[in-house]
Coordinates of C-alpha atoms and ligand atoms in Angstrom, one line a residue:
X1 CA -103.0 34.7 24.8
X2 CA -100.6 35.7 27.6
X3 CA -101.0 33.9 30.9
X4 CA -102.7 36.2 33.4
X5 CA -104.8 36.2 36.6
X6 CA -107.0 38.5 38.6
X7 CA -107.9 38.2 42.2
X8 CA -110.8 39.5 44.2
X9 CA -111.9 39.4 47.8
X10 CA -111.4 41.1 51.2
X11 CA -109.4 39.9 54.2
X12 CA -112.6 39.6 56.3
X13 CA -115.0 38.8 53.5
X14 CA -116.2 35.3 52.6
X15 CA -113.4 34.3 50.3
X16 CA -110.6 35.2 48.0
X17 CA -111.3 34.4 44.3
X18 CA -108.9 34.1 41.5
X19 CA -109.3 33.5 37.7
X20 CA -106.4 32.3 35.7
X21 CA -106.5 32.6 32.0
X22 CA -104.0 31.2 29.4
X23 CA -103.2 27.8 31.0
X24 CA -102.8 25.1 28.4
X25 CA -104.9 21.9 28.5
X26 CA -103.8 18.6 29.8
X27 CA -101.7 19.9 32.7
X28 CA -102.2 17.4 35.5
X29 CA -102.8 19.2 38.7
X30 CA -101.7 17.8 42.1
X31 CA -104.3 19.3 44.5
X32 CA -102.4 18.2 47.6
X33 CA -99.3 19.9 46.4
X34 CA -101.3 23.1 45.7
X35 CA -102.7 23.1 49.3
X36 CA -99.2 22.3 50.6
X37 CA -98.0 25.6 49.1
X38 CA -100.9 27.5 50.7
X39 CA -100.0 25.8 54.0
X40 CA -96.3 26.9 53.7
X41 CA -97.4 30.5 53.4
X42 CA -99.3 30.3 56.6
X43 CA -96.4 29.0 58.6
X44 CA -93.5 30.9 60.1
X45 CA -92.3 32.2 63.5
X46 CA -93.7 35.6 64.3
X47 CA -97.2 35.1 62.7
X48 CA -100.2 36.5 64.7
X49 CA -103.4 35.0 65.9
X50 CA -105.2 35.2 62.6
X51 CA -103.2 32.2 61.3
X52 CA -104.7 30.0 64.0
X53 CA -108.1 30.7 62.6
X54 CA -107.3 30.1 58.9
X55 CA -106.6 26.7 57.3
X56 CA -106.2 27.7 53.7
X57 CA -107.2 25.4 50.9
X58 CA -107.8 26.1 47.2
X59 CA -111.2 25.0 46.0
X60 CA -111.1 24.8 42.2
X61 CA -114.4 25.8 40.6
X62 CA -113.7 25.9 36.9
X63 CA -111.3 24.9 34.1
X64 CA -110.3 21.5 35.6
X65 CA -111.9 18.1 34.9
X66 CA -110.7 14.7 36.1
X67 CA -107.5 16.1 37.5
X68 CA -106.4 18.0 34.3
X69 CA -106.8 21.5 33.0
X70 CA -109.1 21.8 30.0
X71 CA -107.7 25.0 28.5
X72 CA -110.6 27.0 29.9
X73 CA -110.0 29.7 32.6
X74 CA -109.2 28.1 35.9
X75 CA -111.3 29.6 38.8
X76 CA -110.4 29.0 42.4
X77 CA -111.5 30.2 45.8
X78 CA -109.8 30.2 49.2
X79 CA -112.3 30.7 52.0
X80 CA -111.7 33.0 54.9
X81 CA -112.7 31.1 58.1
X82 CA -112.6 34.5 59.9
X83 CA -115.6 35.6 57.8
X84 CA -118.0 34.1 60.3
X85 CA -117.0 36.8 62.8
X86 CA -117.5 39.5 60.2
X87 CA -120.7 38.6 58.3
X88 CA -122.6 41.7 59.4
X89 CA -119.7 44.1 59.2
X90 CA -118.7 42.9 55.7
X91 CA -122.2 42.3 54.4
X92 CA -122.8 43.5 50.8
X93 CA -126.3 44.7 51.7
X94 CA -126.8 48.3 52.9
X95 CA -126.5 48.4 56.7
X96 CA -127.9 50.8 59.3
X97 CA -125.8 51.1 62.4
X98 CA -123.3 53.1 64.4
X99 CA -119.6 53.4 63.4
X100 CA -118.9 51.0 66.1
X101 CA -121.3 48.4 64.7
X102 CA -119.8 48.8 61.2
X103 CA -116.3 48.8 62.6
X104 CA -115.8 52.0 60.6
X105 CA -112.1 53.0 60.4
X106 CA -111.4 56.7 60.5
X107 CA -107.9 56.6 61.9
X108 CA -105.4 55.9 59.2
X109 CA -102.5 53.7 60.2
X110 CA -99.0 55.0 59.1
X111 CA -97.4 52.6 56.7
X112 CA -100.7 51.1 55.4
X113 CA -102.7 52.0 52.3
X114 CA -105.4 53.5 54.5
X115 CA -105.0 57.3 54.0
X116 CA -103.9 57.3 50.4
X117 CA -106.7 54.8 49.5
X118 CA -109.3 56.9 51.4
X119 CA -108.2 60.1 49.7
X120 CA -108.0 58.5 46.2
X121 CA -111.3 56.6 46.3
X122 CA -113.1 59.2 48.4
X123 CA -114.0 56.6 51.0
X124 CA -114.7 57.9 54.5
X125 CA -114.6 54.4 55.9
X126 CA -111.0 53.4 55.6
X127 CA -112.1 49.8 56.2
X128 CA -112.9 49.7 52.5
X129 CA -109.2 50.2 51.8
X130 CA -107.6 48.1 54.4
X131 CA -109.8 45.1 53.7
X132 CA -108.5 44.8 50.2
X133 CA -104.9 46.0 50.8
X134 CA -104.4 43.4 53.5
X135 CA -101.7 40.8 52.7
X136 CA -104.3 38.2 53.1
X137 CA -104.6 38.6 49.3
X138 CA -101.3 36.8 48.9
X139 CA -103.1 33.5 49.6
X140 CA -104.8 33.9 46.2
X141 CA -101.5 34.8 44.6
X142 CA -99.8 31.8 46.1
X143 CA -102.6 29.6 44.8
X144 CA -102.1 30.9 41.2
X145 CA -98.3 30.7 41.6
X146 CA -98.6 27.1 42.8
X147 CA -100.3 26.2 39.6
X148 CA -97.6 28.0 37.6
X149 CA -95.1 26.1 39.6
X150 CA -96.7 22.8 38.6
X151 CA -96.5 23.8 35.0
X152 CA -92.8 24.6 35.3
X153 CA -92.2 21.3 37.1
X154 CA -93.7 19.5 34.1
X155 CA -90.7 20.8 32.2
X156 CA -88.0 20.2 34.9
X157 CA -88.0 23.7 36.3
X158 CA -87.7 23.9 40.1
X159 CA -88.4 26.7 42.5
X160 CA -87.0 27.2 46.0
X161 CA -86.4 30.0 48.4
X162 CA -84.9 31.0 51.7
X163 CA -84.8 33.8 54.3
X164 CA -81.5 35.7 54.1
X165 CA -82.0 38.2 56.9
X166 CA -84.5 39.2 59.6
X167 CA -83.7 42.6 61.0
X168 CA -80.2 42.5 62.5
X169 CA -79.7 38.7 62.0
X170 CA -78.2 37.6 58.7
X171 CA -78.1 33.9 57.7
X172 CA -74.6 32.7 56.7
X173 CA -74.3 32.2 52.9
X174 CA -74.7 28.6 51.6
X175 CA -74.1 26.9 48.4
X176 CA -76.4 24.0 48.7
X177 CA -78.0 22.1 45.9
X178 CA -81.5 23.4 45.4
X179 CA -83.2 20.2 46.6
X180 CA -81.2 20.2 49.8
X181 CA -82.0 23.9 50.4
X182 CA -85.7 23.2 49.9
X183 CA -85.6 20.3 52.3
X184 CA -83.7 22.2 55.1
X185 CA -85.7 25.4 54.9
X186 CA -88.9 23.5 55.1
X187 CA -87.8 22.2 58.5
X188 CA -87.1 25.7 59.7
X189 CA -89.5 28.0 61.5
X190 CA -87.9 31.0 59.8
X191 CA -87.0 29.3 56.5
X192 CA -83.2 29.3 57.0
X193 CA -80.8 26.4 56.5
X194 CA -78.6 27.1 59.6
X195 CA -80.1 26.0 62.9
X196 CA -78.0 28.4 65.0
X197 CA -79.4 31.3 62.9
X198 CA -82.9 30.0 63.3
X199 CA -82.5 30.1 67.1
X200 CA -81.1 33.6 67.0
X201 CA -83.9 34.8 64.7
X202 CA -86.6 33.3 66.9
X203 CA -85.1 35.0 70.0
X204 CA -84.8 38.3 68.1
X205 CA -88.5 38.1 66.9
X206 CA -89.5 37.4 70.6
X207 CA -87.6 40.5 71.7
X208 CA -89.1 42.7 69.0
X209 CA -92.6 41.5 69.9
X210 CA -92.1 42.0 73.6
X211 CA -91.1 45.6 72.8
X212 CA -94.3 46.1 70.9
X213 CA -92.5 46.4 67.5
X214 CA -92.3 44.6 64.2
X215 CA -89.4 43.5 62.0
X216 CA -88.8 43.0 58.3
X217 CA -86.1 41.2 56.3
X218 CA -84.7 39.9 53.1
X219 CA -85.8 36.8 51.2
X220 CA -84.4 35.0 48.2
X221 CA -85.9 32.9 45.5
X222 CA -84.0 30.5 43.2
X223 CA -85.3 28.9 40.0
X224 CA -83.3 26.2 38.4
X225 CA -83.7 24.5 35.0
X226 CA -84.8 27.5 33.1
X227 CA -83.7 27.4 29.4
X228 CA -81.7 30.2 27.8
X229 CA -83.8 32.9 26.2
X230 CA -86.9 33.5 28.3
X231 CA -87.7 37.3 28.1
X232 CA -86.2 39.5 25.5
X233 CA -83.8 42.4 25.0
X234 CA -85.9 43.9 22.2
X235 CA -88.5 45.8 24.2
X236 CA -88.6 47.2 27.8
X237 CA -91.7 45.3 28.8
X238 CA -90.4 42.0 27.5
X239 CA -87.3 42.0 29.8
X240 CA -88.0 39.2 32.2
X241 CA -85.8 40.5 35.0
X242 CA -87.9 43.8 34.9
X243 CA -91.1 41.8 35.0
X244 CA -89.9 39.8 38.0
X245 CA -88.9 43.0 39.7
X246 CA -92.4 44.4 39.2
X247 CA -93.9 41.2 40.6
X248 CA -91.7 41.2 43.6
X249 CA -92.3 44.9 44.3
X250 CA -96.0 44.3 44.2
X251 CA -95.9 42.0 47.2
X252 CA -97.4 43.7 50.3
X253 CA -94.7 45.6 52.3
X254 CA -91.8 44.9 49.7
X255 CA -89.6 47.9 49.2
X256 CA -86.8 46.6 47.0
X257 CA -85.7 43.8 44.6
X258 CA -82.4 42.7 43.3
X259 CA -81.2 40.1 40.8
X260 CA -78.0 38.2 41.5
X261 CA -75.5 40.3 43.4
X262 CA -77.9 43.3 42.8
X263 CA -76.9 46.5 44.6
X264 CA -73.4 45.0 45.3
X265 CA -72.7 45.5 41.6
X266 CA -72.6 49.2 42.1
X267 CA -69.6 48.8 44.5
X268 CA -67.2 46.6 42.6
X269 CA -65.4 46.5 39.2
X270 CA -66.8 45.1 36.0
X271 CA -64.1 42.4 36.0
X272 CA -65.5 41.2 39.4
X273 CA -69.1 41.3 38.3
X274 CA -69.6 39.6 34.9
X275 CA -69.8 35.9 34.5
X276 CA -67.3 34.7 32.0
X277 CA -68.5 32.5 29.1
X278 CA -67.1 29.0 28.8
X279 CA -67.7 26.1 26.4
X280 CA -67.2 22.4 26.3
X281 CA -68.8 19.5 24.5
X282 CA -70.5 18.1 27.5
X283 CA -72.1 21.3 28.9
X284 CA -72.1 23.5 25.8
X285 CA -72.0 27.2 26.7
X286 CA -71.9 27.7 30.5
X287 CA -70.6 29.9 33.3
X288 CA -68.5 29.2 36.3
X289 CA -70.2 31.9 38.3
X290 CA -73.7 33.4 38.5
X291 CA -73.2 36.9 39.8
X292 CA -75.8 38.2 37.4
X293 CA -78.5 35.9 38.8
X294 CA -79.3 34.2 35.5
X295 CA -80.0 37.3 33.4
X296 CA -78.2 39.2 30.7
X297 CA -80.0 41.6 28.4
X298 CA -83.4 40.9 30.1
X299 CA -83.1 37.3 29.0
X300 CA -82.4 34.1 31.0
X301 CA -78.9 32.8 30.3
X302 CA -79.4 29.3 31.5
X303 CA -78.0 29.8 34.9
X304 CA -80.3 29.7 37.9
X305 CA -82.5 32.7 38.4
X306 CA -81.6 34.3 41.8
X307 CA -83.9 37.1 43.1
X308 CA -83.9 38.9 46.4
X309 CA -86.6 41.1 47.9
X310 CA -86.7 43.3 51.0
X311 CA -89.8 43.5 53.2
X312 CA -90.3 46.4 55.5
X313 CA -91.5 45.7 59.0
X314 CA -95.3 45.3 59.2
X315 CA -96.8 48.7 60.1
X316 CA -99.4 47.5 62.5
X317 CA -97.6 48.1 65.8
X318 CA -98.4 47.6 69.4
X319 CA -96.2 50.6 69.9
X320 CA -98.3 53.4 68.7
X321 CA -97.2 55.8 65.9
X322 CA -98.7 59.2 65.5
X323 CA -101.4 59.8 62.9
X324 CA -104.4 62.1 62.3
X325 CA -108.2 61.3 62.6
X326 CA -109.9 62.0 59.3
X327 CA -113.1 63.2 61.1
X328 CA -111.6 65.6 63.6
X329 CA -108.2 66.2 61.9
X330 CA -106.8 65.8 65.4
X331 CA -103.7 63.8 66.1
X332 CA -104.2 60.4 67.8
X333 CA -102.0 57.5 68.7
X334 CA -103.1 54.2 67.2
X335 CA -104.9 51.6 69.3
X336 CA -103.6 48.1 69.6
X337 CA -104.7 45.6 66.9
X338 CA -103.7 42.0 66.5
X339 CA -100.8 41.7 64.1
X340 CA -97.9 39.6 62.9
X341 CA -94.6 40.8 64.5
X342 CA -92.7 39.2 61.6
X343 CA -94.1 37.8 58.4
X344 CA -90.7 37.4 56.6
X345 CA -90.9 33.6 56.4
X346 CA -94.4 33.8 54.8
X347 CA -93.2 36.5 52.5
X348 CA -90.4 34.2 51.3
X349 CA -93.1 31.7 50.2
X350 CA -95.1 34.5 48.5
X351 CA -92.0 35.6 46.6
X352 CA -91.3 32.1 45.3
X353 CA -94.8 32.1 43.8
X354 CA -94.9 35.5 42.2
X355 CA -91.5 34.9 40.6
X356 CA -92.6 31.4 39.5
X357 CA -95.6 33.0 37.9
X358 CA -93.6 35.5 35.8
X359 CA -91.2 32.7 34.7
X360 CA -94.2 30.5 33.7
X361 CA -95.7 33.5 31.8
X362 CA -92.4 34.0 29.9
X363 CA -92.1 30.3 29.3
X364 CA -95.6 30.1 27.7
X365 CA -94.8 33.2 25.6
X366 CA -91.8 31.4 24.1
X367 CA -93.1 27.9 23.9
X368 CA -96.8 28.6 24.0
X369 CA -99.3 26.1 22.7
X370 CA -102.8 25.2 23.6
X371 CA -101.9 21.9 25.2
X372 CA -99.0 20.6 27.3
X373 CA -98.1 18.3 24.3
X374 CA -97.8 21.2 21.9
X375 CA -95.7 23.1 24.4
X376 CA -93.4 20.1 24.9
X377 CA -92.9 19.8 21.1
X378 CA -92.1 23.5 20.8
X379 CA -89.6 23.3 23.7
X380 CA -87.9 20.2 22.3
X381 CA -87.6 21.9 18.9
X382 CA -85.9 24.9 20.5
X383 CA -83.6 22.7 22.6
X384 CA -82.6 20.9 19.4
X385 CA -81.9 24.2 17.8
X386 CA -79.7 25.2 20.7
X387 CA -77.8 21.9 20.4
X388 CA -76.9 22.6 16.8
X389 CA -76.1 26.3 17.3
Ligands
EPS401 C1 -102.9 41.6 57.6 C2 -103.3 41.6 59.0 C3 -103.6 40.3 59.7 C4 -102.8 39.2 59.1 C5 -103.1 39.2 57.6 C6 -102.5 40.4 56.9 O1 -104.9 39.9 59.6 P1 -106.1 40.5 60.5 O2 -106.3 41.9 60.2 O3 -107.3 39.6 60.3 O4 -105.5 40.3 62.0 O5 -103.1 38.0 59.7 O6 -102.6 38.1 56.9 C7 -103.5 37.1 56.6 C8 -104.7 37.0 57.0 C9 -102.9 36.0 55.8 O7 -103.5 35.1 55.4 O8 -101.6 36.2 55.5 C10 -102.7 42.9 56.9 O9 -103.2 43.9 57.4 O10 -102.0 42.9 55.9

């Protein structure tokens, strides 16, 4: 059984719910670490007022006993504190009342799912679309990814990330060991290593906010310790780089994904792109460079996985954009709503978790067993095979 999860829940409903299936038994879960990852997603310079209301924690309600997974589906919930302000509006019971009382939305916001979702699902209250399309759902995805991350950690695989760009401000490249990168970005309000860049990004976000606008950026995820051969060249839907790209593109507001040097590879020669193969007794097969971001032929090559994603600016603006009322078909300019002016640091955390999930899924496909012990034996067997290759 392949590792999978589903989430349910609305941004102003009572809670987000996730069910994970396919986890092995005997994985020791660190609940503090799980909640730490949820906390990381809530931080970041440029977040709006909603994050002052929420204090996300994952409450596990199935599949775990005495600190360990049992092999049964793991169910978890993340409560929405804001729900208490929305109990009537989001009630599942039929409700009489005016549009105002129901907070009915009939003015689709450009850049959101509102209009397409309303047309597709034949919903005349666009709240039914926006409640689910909200990036609040990424809290549930991070909770699932945080469990995948603990599974990977069990086998020495480590996940980190950083913000590469916010609008016009780019962070200088660094070549830090992953642990150091994780430590430094954790101290930063915008998840960069360089403090000068952090100051510039904060000032830039302030300026964007003062102008009633929003800003996007580029984030990077790095995964180290991945063995050679996750994913496969033999079928399109087994190529792990392709699956990672799908996962990254599925994050709210993401418009692009690249692996390694990515789009840069279209500008330079083959001799400048490919990572030469080296061999010595101590390291076995290895590479001096990692321009292909840990992938050849849809399979991991033993180098760190390096993935970047680009997030568009959040479309809820204080500066109004033109749209059309679905009742009157008349143009209107959007009213002001609370919003994040920049959620790029949070998106960096989300990306770490969706990428970690895909790597964990491929890891279990290759070494799958019903318990951690069985997986470890399968992995060790494979590593011995690589040794003698
Ligand atoms: C979001 C809009 C804002 C964000 C929300 C995503 O929420 P609200 O509509 O309640 O002001 O705060 O993000 C989260 C709640 C979160 O946990 O990340 C949207 O429209 O996508």
